[in-house]
Amino acid sequence: MHASPKSASHPGAAPRARKSTLETLPPGTRFGRYELLRRLAVGGMAELYLARATGIEGFEKLVALKRILPQNAENDDFVRMFLDEARLSATIQHANVAQVYDIGRCDDGLFFTMEYVHGEDLRTLMQTLAKRGRSFPLEHALAAVIGACAGLHAAHERRGPDGRPLGIVHRDVSPSNVLVSYDGCVKLIDFGIAKAQRRQTETRAGTLKGKIAYMSPEQCMGVDLDRRSDVFSLGVVLYELTTGVRLFPVENEYAALRQIVDQDAPPPSRRKQGYPPELEQIVLRALRRDRAERYASAEELQLDLEQFVRTRGLAVSSAQLGYFMRELFPARALEQPTAPPPAHGPPPMAVPVSPIVAP
């Protein structure tokens, strides 16, 4: 997501990676000590691969490798954004945040590696359950949101080397950015558009970043944000998981913006019969339009959810969540997250890697 460095090369290097978003680098392509296994996803600025890190004495570790798309590697803004994401994510050390391990420069751009989570995002879970005519079990919805709260609070509390708060605001908390592994671990991902004090790039005035359906009212209005904006976004996720419907089900983005800014959240009990009153109070507090009336932190939201769990005697745990994941995706859970080299197609490549020099 960012500027263009000179390519490193060496005698006898294999052919360069092809510069097309439509073409996947073949399995076996190497970025230094990382061997690509298969592409997981591609977006407008970067692509994500499952890769294997190798070392001495047979050392191996699966990682996710995020690579800036070659056509974006010559754009200074994209490069700075990409570096910002890697550096910012690497500062957050918490069990509920996917960890960043390494960053490097390849023949036609930049890449960084991070924790690979063998599981699914909440969006996939919601869609899968809906297709099967099932609702999201309350205890598992709460387990996922409690885990996301913990990871989000860790990011919000992060301080720089000088001891000053970094002022991190994720700005894109949504079901697609909360992963659940097949053993029940919850991981917050993608700080690509996060706001922080030490970023090299700033959002231009009047620019909206994030998924509109999960934006806070203040984010929709383009005003300065703090952690309470993320609390609202997570409240929307909690609302959807526990009611099975969108907070504001509209067909166009402008209408969604107007409703988020102008309308109070409909009580969940209007959307789902038998909705627990105590949980409704928690959800509606997280979704207050006036952020001064909202939870002041993700930790406060987490504590109230945990109190509700205890009061109700719900079986909320990573073990229970993992069992649910394996029941929902039995074949995927048993798959080895690797892929053999293809029998046909282009041969693997070795992409030269060089050290990063700060721009």
Short mmCIF file of C-alpha atoms in Angstrom, two decimals:
data_model
loop_
_atom_site.label_atom_id
_atom_site.label_comp_id
_atom_site.label_asym_id
_atom_site.label_seq_id
_atom_site.Cartn_x
_atom_site.Cartn_y
_atom_site.Cartn_z
CA MET A 1 0.00 0.00 0.00
CA HIS A 2 2.86 2.60 -1.15
CA ALA A 3 6.62 4.27 -3.11
CA SER A 4 9.02 2.87 -5.43
CA PRO A 5 12.45 1.55 -4.64
CA LYS A 6 15.08 0.38 -7.06
CA SER A 7 14.97 -3.35 -7.72
CA ALA A 8 17.74 -5.53 -6.43
CA SER A 9 19.09 -8.19 -8.74
CA HIS A 10 21.88 -10.70 -8.91
CA PRO A 11 23.59 -12.76 -11.63
CA GLY A 12 21.56 -15.75 -12.75
CA ALA A 13 18.35 -14.58 -11.09
CA ALA A 14 15.18 -16.34 -12.21
CA PRO A 15 12.64 -14.46 -14.37
CA ARG A 16 10.96 -11.50 -12.76
CA ALA A 17 7.44 -11.70 -11.40
CA ARG A 18 4.83 -10.71 -13.98
CA LYS A 19 3.22 -7.36 -13.28
CA SER A 20 -0.47 -8.18 -13.44
CA THR A 21 -3.11 -8.29 -10.72
CA LEU A 22 -4.85 -11.08 -12.64
CA GLU A 23 -1.89 -13.46 -12.60
CA THR A 24 -0.99 -15.41 -9.51
CA LEU A 25 2.66 -16.04 -8.79
CA PRO A 26 3.21 -19.81 -9.11
CA PRO A 27 3.66 -22.00 -6.03
CA GLY A 28 7.32 -22.35 -5.22
CA THR A 29 8.17 -18.71 -6.05
CA ARG A 30 10.62 -17.50 -3.42
CA PHE A 31 10.93 -14.14 -1.73
CA GLY A 32 14.21 -14.64 0.09
CA ARG A 33 13.53 -17.28 2.73
CA TYR A 34 9.79 -17.29 2.02
CA GLU A 35 8.29 -19.81 -0.42
CA LEU A 36 4.86 -18.97 -1.80
CA LEU A 37 2.30 -21.77 -1.54
CA ARG A 38 -0.91 -20.21 -2.87
CA ARG A 39 -2.66 -16.87 -3.18
CA LEU A 40 -5.27 -16.22 -0.52
CA ALA A 41 -6.72 -12.90 -1.68
CA VAL A 42 -6.12 -9.89 -3.90
CA GLY A 43 -7.32 -6.31 -3.52
CA GLY A 44 -6.80 -2.98 -5.18
CA MET A 45 -3.43 -2.28 -3.59
CA ALA A 46 -1.94 -5.58 -2.46
CA GLU A 47 -2.25 -9.35 -2.64
CA LEU A 48 -1.96 -11.93 0.11
CA TYR A 49 -0.24 -15.31 -0.14
CA LEU A 50 0.15 -18.28 2.11
CA ALA A 51 3.90 -18.78 2.37
CA ARG A 52 6.40 -20.98 4.15
CA ALA A 53 9.37 -19.52 5.98
CA THR A 54 12.37 -21.83 5.93
CA GLY A 55 15.56 -21.87 7.96
CA ILE A 56 18.43 -24.04 9.09
CA GLU A 57 18.03 -27.64 10.25
CA GLY A 58 14.66 -28.09 8.55
CA PHE A 59 12.96 -25.13 10.25
CA GLU A 60 9.58 -24.26 8.67
CA LYS A 61 6.75 -21.91 9.62
CA LEU A 62 3.59 -20.95 7.76
CA VAL A 63 3.04 -17.21 7.37
CA ALA A 64 0.80 -14.88 5.41
CA LEU A 65 2.82 -12.76 2.97
CA LYS A 66 1.31 -9.45 1.88
CA ARG A 67 2.83 -8.03 -1.29
CA ILE A 68 2.19 -4.63 -2.82
CA LEU A 69 0.88 -5.05 -6.35
CA PRO A 70 3.60 -4.28 -8.89
CA GLN A 71 1.62 -1.51 -10.58
CA ASN A 72 1.33 0.25 -7.20
CA ALA A 73 5.02 -0.10 -6.34
CA GLU A 74 5.83 3.10 -8.24
CA ASN A 75 3.29 5.16 -6.29
CA ASP A 76 4.88 6.99 -3.36
CA ASP A 77 1.59 7.28 -1.45
CA PHE A 78 0.86 3.56 -1.74
CA VAL A 79 4.37 2.67 -0.60
CA ARG A 80 4.18 4.93 2.45
CA MET A 81 0.76 3.49 3.34
CA PHE A 82 2.10 -0.04 2.99
CA LEU A 83 5.07 0.71 5.22
CA ASP A 84 2.81 2.46 7.73
CA GLU A 85 0.60 -0.62 7.97
CA ALA A 86 3.55 -2.94 8.52
CA ARG A 87 5.26 -0.73 11.10
CA LEU A 88 2.08 0.08 12.99
CA SER A 89 0.88 -3.52 13.10
CA ALA A 90 4.28 -4.70 14.31
CA THR A 91 4.01 -2.50 17.41
CA ILE A 92 0.86 -4.29 18.64
CA GLN A 93 1.71 -7.41 20.60
CA HIS A 94 -1.45 -9.17 21.71
CA ALA A 95 -2.99 -12.63 21.42
CA ASN A 96 -6.08 -11.19 19.71
CA VAL A 97 -4.18 -9.24 17.02
CA ALA A 98 -2.51 -10.99 14.08
CA GLN A 99 1.24 -10.47 14.50
CA VAL A 100 3.57 -8.95 11.88
CA TYR A 101 6.95 -10.70 11.66
CA ASP A 102 9.09 -9.24 8.91
CA ILE A 103 9.27 -6.74 6.07
CA GLY A 104 11.33 -6.82 2.91
CA ARG A 105 11.82 -5.43 -0.56
CA CYS A 106 11.45 -7.75 -3.56
CA ASP A 107 12.30 -7.32 -7.22
CA ASP A 108 9.22 -5.23 -8.00
CA GLY A 109 7.98 -3.89 -4.69
CA LEU A 110 7.56 -4.45 -0.97
CA PHE A 111 6.17 -7.25 1.14
CA PHE A 112 5.67 -8.06 4.78
CA THR A 113 4.88 -11.29 6.55
CA MET A 114 2.46 -11.87 9.36
CA GLU A 115 0.76 -14.55 11.38
CA TYR A 116 -1.24 -17.01 9.31
CA VAL A 117 -4.61 -17.81 10.90
CA HIS A 118 -6.07 -21.14 9.79
CA GLY A 119 -9.73 -20.26 9.99
CA GLU A 120 -12.45 -17.96 8.64
CA ASP A 121 -13.52 -14.36 9.05
CA LEU A 122 -16.81 -13.45 10.70
CA ARG A 123 -18.31 -12.40 7.38
CA THR A 124 -17.81 -15.93 6.03
CA LEU A 125 -19.30 -17.41 9.21
CA MET A 126 -22.37 -15.19 8.95
CA GLN A 127 -22.89 -16.01 5.27
CA THR A 128 -22.42 -19.75 5.82
CA LEU A 129 -24.92 -19.84 8.68
CA ALA A 130 -27.44 -17.77 6.70
CA LYS A 131 -27.23 -20.15 3.73
CA ARG A 132 -27.98 -23.04 6.07
CA GLY A 133 -30.89 -21.23 7.70
CA ARG A 134 -29.12 -21.05 11.05
CA SER A 135 -28.63 -18.13 13.41
CA PHE A 136 -25.27 -17.31 14.98
CA PRO A 137 -25.23 -19.02 18.42
CA LEU A 138 -25.22 -16.32 21.09
CA GLU A 139 -22.33 -17.76 23.09
CA HIS A 140 -20.09 -17.93 20.02
CA ALA A 141 -21.04 -14.43 18.88
CA LEU A 142 -20.09 -13.14 22.31
CA ALA A 143 -16.81 -15.09 22.31
CA ALA A 144 -15.85 -13.53 18.98
CA VAL A 145 -16.71 -9.98 20.03
CA ILE A 146 -15.05 -10.32 23.44
CA GLY A 147 -11.85 -11.43 21.70
CA ALA A 148 -12.08 -8.54 19.24
CA CYS A 149 -12.60 -6.14 22.16
CA ALA A 150 -9.39 -7.36 23.79
CA GLY A 151 -7.36 -6.97 20.60
CA LEU A 152 -8.85 -3.56 19.86
CA HIS A 153 -8.14 -2.28 23.38
CA ALA A 154 -4.52 -3.43 23.08
CA ALA A 155 -4.18 -1.41 19.87
CA HIS A 156 -5.82 1.65 21.41
CA GLU A 157 -3.51 1.52 24.42
CA ARG A 158 -0.30 1.14 22.43
CA ARG A 159 2.46 3.65 23.16
CA GLY A 160 5.53 4.62 21.17
CA PRO A 161 9.18 4.35 22.26
CA ASP A 162 8.87 7.76 23.93
CA GLY A 163 6.01 6.51 26.11
CA ARG A 164 3.40 8.67 24.43
CA PRO A 165 0.12 7.12 23.23
CA LEU A 166 0.10 6.35 19.52
CA GLY A 167 -3.59 7.22 19.34
CA ILE A 168 -4.39 4.23 17.12
CA VAL A 169 -7.90 4.07 15.67
CA HIS A 170 -8.48 1.03 13.45
CA ARG A 171 -11.22 2.71 11.33
CA ASP A 172 -12.19 -0.54 9.58
CA VAL A 173 -13.58 -2.82 12.30
CA SER A 174 -15.98 -5.12 10.45
CA PRO A 175 -16.79 -8.85 10.15
CA SER A 176 -14.23 -9.33 7.37
CA ASN A 177 -11.46 -8.04 9.66
CA VAL A 178 -12.13 -10.38 12.57
CA LEU A 179 -10.74 -13.88 12.05
CA VAL A 180 -11.65 -16.99 14.03
CA SER A 181 -9.29 -19.95 13.82
CA TYR A 182 -10.49 -23.54 13.76
CA ASP A 183 -9.24 -23.92 17.32
CA GLY A 184 -11.26 -20.93 18.51
CA CYS A 185 -8.70 -18.10 18.59
CA VAL A 186 -10.01 -14.65 17.63
CA LYS A 187 -7.69 -12.29 15.73
CA LEU A 188 -8.20 -8.68 14.70
CA ILE A 189 -6.52 -7.93 11.37
CA ASP A 190 -5.85 -5.21 8.77
CA PHE A 191 -4.61 -1.93 10.18
CA GLY A 192 -4.12 -0.69 6.62
CA ILE A 193 -6.22 2.45 7.07
CA ALA A 194 -5.68 2.88 10.81
CA LYS A 195 -5.16 6.37 12.20
CA ALA A 196 -2.08 6.87 14.41
CA GLN A 197 0.28 9.62 15.51
CA ARG A 198 3.38 8.17 13.87
CA ARG A 199 1.98 7.43 10.40
CA GLN A 200 3.74 8.98 7.43
CA THR A 201 0.45 9.35 5.55
CA GLU A 202 -2.66 11.29 6.57
CA THR A 203 -6.21 10.95 5.30
CA ARG A 204 -7.21 13.95 3.18
CA ALA A 205 -10.00 16.10 4.58
CA GLY A 206 -13.39 14.95 3.32
CA THR A 207 -12.15 11.43 2.51
CA LEU A 208 -14.02 8.48 4.02
CA LYS A 209 -12.05 5.35 4.79
CA GLY A 210 -13.66 2.13 5.92
CA LYS A 211 -16.84 0.17 5.18
CA ILE A 212 -19.79 2.54 5.43
CA ALA A 213 -22.15 0.03 7.08
CA TYR A 214 -19.76 -0.19 10.06
CA MET A 215 -18.75 3.47 10.34
CA SER A 216 -19.51 5.56 13.40
CA PRO A 217 -21.55 8.76 12.98
CA GLU A 218 -18.43 10.87 13.48
CA GLN A 219 -16.55 8.81 10.89
CA CYS A 220 -19.39 9.38 8.41
CA MET A 221 -19.14 13.12 9.05
CA GLY A 222 -15.38 13.16 8.50
CA VAL A 223 -14.50 14.64 11.90
CA ASP A 224 -11.53 13.75 14.08
CA LEU A 225 -11.78 10.22 15.50
CA ASP A 226 -10.80 8.53 18.73
CA ARG A 227 -11.13 4.98 20.04
CA ARG A 228 -14.86 5.36 20.61
CA SER A 229 -15.37 5.27 16.85
CA ASP A 230 -14.02 1.71 16.81
CA VAL A 231 -16.29 0.85 19.75
CA PHE A 232 -19.29 1.89 17.64
CA SER A 233 -18.07 -0.22 14.71
CA LEU A 234 -17.66 -3.24 16.95
CA GLY A 235 -21.13 -2.54 18.33
CA VAL A 236 -22.48 -2.84 14.78
CA VAL A 237 -20.74 -6.21 14.43
CA LEU A 238 -22.24 -7.34 17.75
CA TYR A 239 -25.68 -6.17 16.63
CA GLU A 240 -25.49 -8.12 13.38
CA LEU A 241 -24.14 -11.30 14.97
CA THR A 242 -26.82 -11.38 17.66
CA THR A 243 -29.85 -10.30 15.59
CA GLY A 244 -28.98 -11.78 12.20
CA VAL A 245 -29.85 -8.53 10.38
CA ARG A 246 -28.04 -5.37 9.32
CA LEU A 247 -28.19 -2.37 11.63
CA PHE A 248 -29.48 -0.13 8.82
CA PRO A 249 -30.51 -2.35 5.87
CA VAL A 250 -30.44 0.11 2.96
CA GLU A 251 -29.50 -0.30 -0.69
CA ASN A 252 -27.27 2.73 -1.28
CA GLU A 253 -24.35 4.28 0.56
CA TYR A 254 -25.80 7.78 0.84
CA ALA A 255 -28.92 6.46 2.58
CA ALA A 256 -26.70 4.43 4.92
CA LEU A 257 -24.66 7.52 5.81
CA ARG A 258 -27.79 9.53 6.57
CA GLN A 259 -29.26 6.82 8.80
CA ILE A 260 -26.04 6.31 10.75
CA VAL A 261 -25.73 10.06 11.37
CA ASP A 262 -29.41 10.90 11.96
CA GLN A 263 -31.07 7.83 13.46
CA ASP A 264 -30.66 5.96 16.72
CA ALA A 265 -29.99 2.25 16.49
CA PRO A 266 -33.25 0.24 16.50
CA PRO A 267 -33.44 -1.87 19.67
CA PRO A 268 -32.34 -5.44 18.90
CA SER A 269 -35.53 -6.76 20.51
CA ARG A 270 -37.48 -5.26 17.59
CA ARG A 271 -35.44 -7.35 15.21
CA LYS A 272 -35.25 -10.62 17.14
CA GLN A 273 -37.85 -12.07 19.45
CA GLY A 274 -36.62 -12.98 22.92
CA TYR A 275 -33.50 -10.81 22.73
CA PRO A 276 -31.96 -10.58 26.24
CA PRO A 277 -32.78 -7.14 27.76
CA GLU A 278 -29.40 -6.93 29.53
CA LEU A 279 -27.55 -7.54 26.28
CA GLU A 280 -29.75 -5.01 24.50
CA GLN A 281 -28.64 -2.32 26.96
CA ILE A 282 -24.99 -3.16 26.24
CA VAL A 283 -25.47 -3.10 22.47
CA LEU A 284 -27.37 0.19 22.47
CA ARG A 285 -24.76 1.85 24.67
CA ALA A 286 -22.03 0.82 22.22
CA LEU A 287 -24.14 2.32 19.41
CA ARG A 288 -24.94 5.72 20.92
CA ARG A 289 -24.72 8.41 18.25
CA ASP A 290 -23.19 10.79 20.79
CA ARG A 291 -19.79 9.29 21.53
CA ALA A 292 -19.79 10.90 24.98
CA GLU A 293 -22.63 8.50 25.88
CA ARG A 294 -20.85 5.48 24.38
CA TYR A 295 -18.46 3.09 26.10
CA ALA A 296 -15.22 5.01 26.61
CA SER A 297 -13.13 2.00 25.59
CA ALA A 298 -13.35 -1.45 24.06
CA GLU A 299 -12.29 -2.82 27.44
CA GLU A 300 -15.40 -1.34 29.09
CA LEU A 301 -17.55 -3.04 26.46
CA GLN A 302 -15.66 -6.30 27.00
CA LEU A 303 -16.17 -6.18 30.78
CA ASP A 304 -19.92 -5.67 30.44
CA LEU A 305 -20.17 -8.53 27.95
CA GLU A 306 -18.22 -10.81 30.28
CA GLN A 307 -20.52 -9.85 33.16
CA PHE A 308 -23.53 -10.73 30.99
CA VAL A 309 -21.95 -14.09 30.16
CA ARG A 310 -21.41 -14.87 33.85
CA THR A 311 -24.93 -13.79 34.80
CA ARG A 312 -26.46 -15.96 32.08
CA GLY A 313 -24.15 -18.92 32.73
CA LEU A 314 -23.23 -19.16 29.05
CA ALA A 315 -20.50 -21.54 27.87
CA VAL A 316 -18.19 -18.97 26.29
CA SER A 317 -14.62 -20.12 25.65
CA SER A 318 -12.09 -20.55 22.86
CA ALA A 319 -12.52 -24.33 23.16
CA GLN A 320 -16.29 -24.08 22.60
CA LEU A 321 -15.78 -21.61 19.74
CA GLY A 322 -13.23 -23.93 18.13
CA TYR A 323 -15.60 -26.89 18.37
CA PHE A 324 -18.28 -24.79 16.67
CA MET A 325 -15.85 -23.79 13.89
CA ARG A 326 -14.86 -27.40 13.21
CA GLU A 327 -18.51 -28.46 13.18
CA LEU A 328 -19.34 -25.69 10.70
CA PHE A 329 -16.32 -26.24 8.42
CA PRO A 330 -15.27 -29.88 8.98
CA ALA A 331 -13.42 -30.37 5.69
CA ARG A 332 -11.60 -27.04 5.76
CA ALA A 333 -10.58 -27.49 9.38
CA LEU A 334 -8.88 -30.79 8.53
CA GLU A 335 -7.13 -29.47 5.42
CA GLN A 336 -3.42 -28.94 5.55
CA PRO A 337 -3.05 -25.23 4.69
CA THR A 338 -0.50 -25.90 1.96
CA ALA A 339 -0.64 -26.54 -1.75
CA PRO A 340 1.68 -28.65 -3.93
CA PRO A 341 3.32 -27.03 -6.98
CA PRO A 342 1.05 -27.24 -10.06
CA ALA A 343 1.63 -29.97 -12.60
CA HIS A 344 1.28 -27.42 -15.42
CA GLY A 345 1.89 -23.73 -15.80
CA PRO A 346 4.89 -21.44 -15.31
CA PRO A 347 7.85 -22.60 -13.26
CA PRO A 348 8.57 -21.18 -9.81
CA MET A 349 10.68 -18.04 -9.64
CA ALA A 350 13.27 -16.69 -7.25
CA VAL A 351 12.52 -13.02 -6.62
CA PRO A 352 15.56 -11.03 -5.46
CA VAL A 353 15.14 -9.49 -2.01
CA SER A 354 17.02 -6.47 -0.68
CA PRO A 355 17.10 -4.64 2.67
CA ILE A 356 14.57 -1.93 3.42
CA VAL A 357 15.84 1.64 3.53
CA ALA A 358 13.39 4.06 5.08
CA PRO A 359 12.10 6.58 2.55
#
